[in-house]
Coordinates of C-alpha atoms in Angstrom, one line a residue:
M1204 CA 0.2 -5.0 1.3
T1205 CA -3.0 -6.9 1.2
V1206 CA -2.5 -7.6 -2.5
L1207 CA 1.0 -9.0 -2.0
A1208 CA -0.2 -11.3 0.7
A1209 CA -2.9 -12.5 -1.5
C1210 CA -0.5 -13.2 -4.3
V1211 CA 1.7 -15.0 -1.7
T1212 CA -1.1 -17.1 -0.3
T1213 CA -2.2 -17.9 -3.9
E1214 CA 1.2 -19.1 -4.8
R1215 CA 1.4 -21.2 -1.8
F1216 CA -1.8 -22.7 -2.6
E1217 CA -0.9 -23.6 -6.1
R1218 CA 2.5 -24.9 -4.8
M1219 CA 0.5 -27.2 -2.4
M1220 CA -1.8 -28.5 -5.0
G1221 CA 0.7 -29.1 -7.6
G1222 CA 2.7 -31.1 -5.2
Y1223 CA -0.2 -33.8 -5.4
L1224 CA 0.4 -34.3 -9.2
G1225 CA 1.6 -37.9 -9.9
V1226 CA 0.5 -39.0 -6.5
P1227 CA -2.2 -42.0 -6.4
I1228 CA -5.7 -41.0 -5.9
S1229 CA -5.9 -43.3 -2.8
E1230 CA -3.4 -41.1 -1.1
L1231 CA -5.2 -38.0 -1.6
Q1232 CA -8.5 -39.6 -0.4
Q1233 CA -6.7 -40.7 3.0
H1234 CA -5.2 -37.1 3.2
F1235 CA -8.5 -34.9 2.2
G1236 CA -11.0 -37.5 3.6
Y1237 CA -13.5 -39.8 1.9
N1238 CA -16.2 -36.9 1.7
Y1239 CA -15.6 -36.4 -2.1
I1240 CA -17.7 -36.4 -5.1
E1241 CA -16.6 -38.8 -7.8
R1242 CA -17.2 -38.3 -11.6
Q1243 CA -16.3 -40.6 -14.5
L1244 CA -14.8 -38.4 -17.2
A1245 CA -13.6 -39.4 -21.0
E1246 CA -10.6 -41.7 -21.7
G1247 CA -11.0 -43.3 -18.3
N1248 CA -10.2 -40.4 -16.3
R1249 CA -11.9 -39.8 -13.0
A1250 CA -12.5 -36.5 -11.2
Y1251 CA -12.5 -36.3 -7.4
T1252 CA -14.0 -33.2 -5.9
W1253 CA -13.6 -31.8 -2.3
V1254 CA -15.1 -28.8 -0.7
W1255 CA -13.7 -26.7 2.0
K1256 CA -16.0 -24.1 3.7
E1257 CA -15.6 -21.8 6.5
K1258 CA -17.7 -19.2 8.1
G1259 CA -17.7 -17.1 11.1
V1260 CA -18.0 -13.7 12.7
F1261 CA -15.2 -11.0 13.1
P1262 CA -16.2 -9.3 16.3
G1263 CA -17.1 -5.8 16.4
H1264 CA -15.1 -3.1 18.1
E1265 CA -15.3 0.4 19.2
T1266 CA -12.5 3.0 19.0
P1267 CA -12.3 5.0 22.4
T1268 CA -13.5 8.4 22.9
T1269 CA -10.5 10.8 22.7
I1270 CA -10.6 14.1 24.9
Q1271 CA -8.1 16.8 24.2
T1272 CA -7.3 19.8 26.2
Y1273 CA -5.5 23.0 25.5
S1274 CA -4.9 26.7 26.8
S1275 CA -5.3 29.7 24.9
D1276 CA -5.4 33.3 25.7
K1277 CA -9.1 32.9 26.0
G1278 CA -9.0 30.0 28.6
Q1279 CA -9.0 26.3 28.9
H1280 CA -10.5 24.4 26.1
V1281 CA -11.8 20.9 25.7
I1282 CA -12.3 18.9 22.6
V1283 CA -14.3 15.7 22.7
I1284 CA -13.9 13.2 19.7
P1285 CA -16.4 10.5 20.2
G1286 CA -15.4 6.8 19.2
T1287 CA -16.5 5.1 16.5
Y1288 CA -18.6 1.7 16.5
F1289 CA -17.6 -1.1 14.2
P1290 CA -20.2 -3.8 14.3
P1291 CA -19.5 -7.4 13.7
S1292 CA -19.3 -8.7 10.2
V1293 CA -20.2 -12.2 8.8
Y1294 CA -17.6 -14.0 6.6
H1295 CA -18.2 -17.3 4.2
T1296 CA -15.1 -18.5 2.5
S1297 CA -15.1 -21.8 0.4
C1298 CA -13.0 -23.6 -2.1
E1299 CA -13.8 -26.4 -4.3
F1300 CA -11.0 -28.3 -5.8
S1301 CA -10.7 -31.4 -7.8
F1302 CA -7.9 -33.9 -9.0
I1303 CA -8.2 -35.5 -12.2
A1304 CA -6.7 -39.2 -12.0
D1305 CA -5.9 -41.4 -15.0
K1306 CA -6.8 -44.9 -15.6
S1307 CA -3.9 -46.0 -13.3
G1308 CA -5.3 -43.6 -10.5
K1309 CA -2.5 -41.3 -10.7
T1310 CA -3.2 -37.6 -10.4
V1311 CA -2.6 -35.7 -13.6
S1312 CA -4.1 -32.3 -13.0
W1313 CA -5.9 -30.2 -10.6
R1314 CA -8.6 -27.2 -10.7
A1315 CA -10.0 -25.0 -7.8
H1316 CA -12.2 -22.1 -7.8
G1317 CA -13.8 -20.3 -4.9
N1318 CA -13.2 -17.2 -2.5
G1319 CA -11.2 -19.0 -0.1
C1320 CA -8.8 -21.0 -2.1
A1321 CA -5.8 -18.9 -1.3
Y1322 CA -6.2 -19.4 2.4
Y1323 CA -6.9 -23.0 2.5
S1324 CA -4.0 -24.6 4.1
G1325 CA -4.8 -28.3 3.6
P1326 CA -6.6 -30.9 5.8
G1327 CA -7.2 -30.3 9.3
R1328 CA -10.3 -28.5 8.9
I1329 CA -13.7 -29.9 8.3
L1330 CA -14.3 -30.7 4.7
A1331 CA -17.9 -30.8 3.4
P1332 CA -19.2 -33.0 0.7
A1333 CA -19.8 -31.2 -2.7
G1334 CA -23.2 -30.6 -4.0
R1335 CA -24.5 -32.9 -6.6
P1336 CA -24.4 -31.5 -10.1

């Protein structure tokens, strides 16, 4: 089930990004924010790169202790199954995505990488500037 969910979110992300092709880069700047890295490419093209990062902690939890009782010809019996503790776990996800714009400023392609791209749902979360190459 998890694999299927990952495929669905990856497809959704790819559809979202593909929907920006042909759009003026100025609209993407307004949409994703002005905290991007801009690079000059060959043939007058330019790359615009944004980075989305998220980190947090999944809370720990404990399963309850279970007490079972039963009777037999030897009397009453009690079985205690202790609960299990699952500690909190820290997570870090990120997605670095770039749009390539041609000389006229229209987006012609995109690329993305990171462990969080499939879960990136678009602007609305904090976008951190990408690191310098």
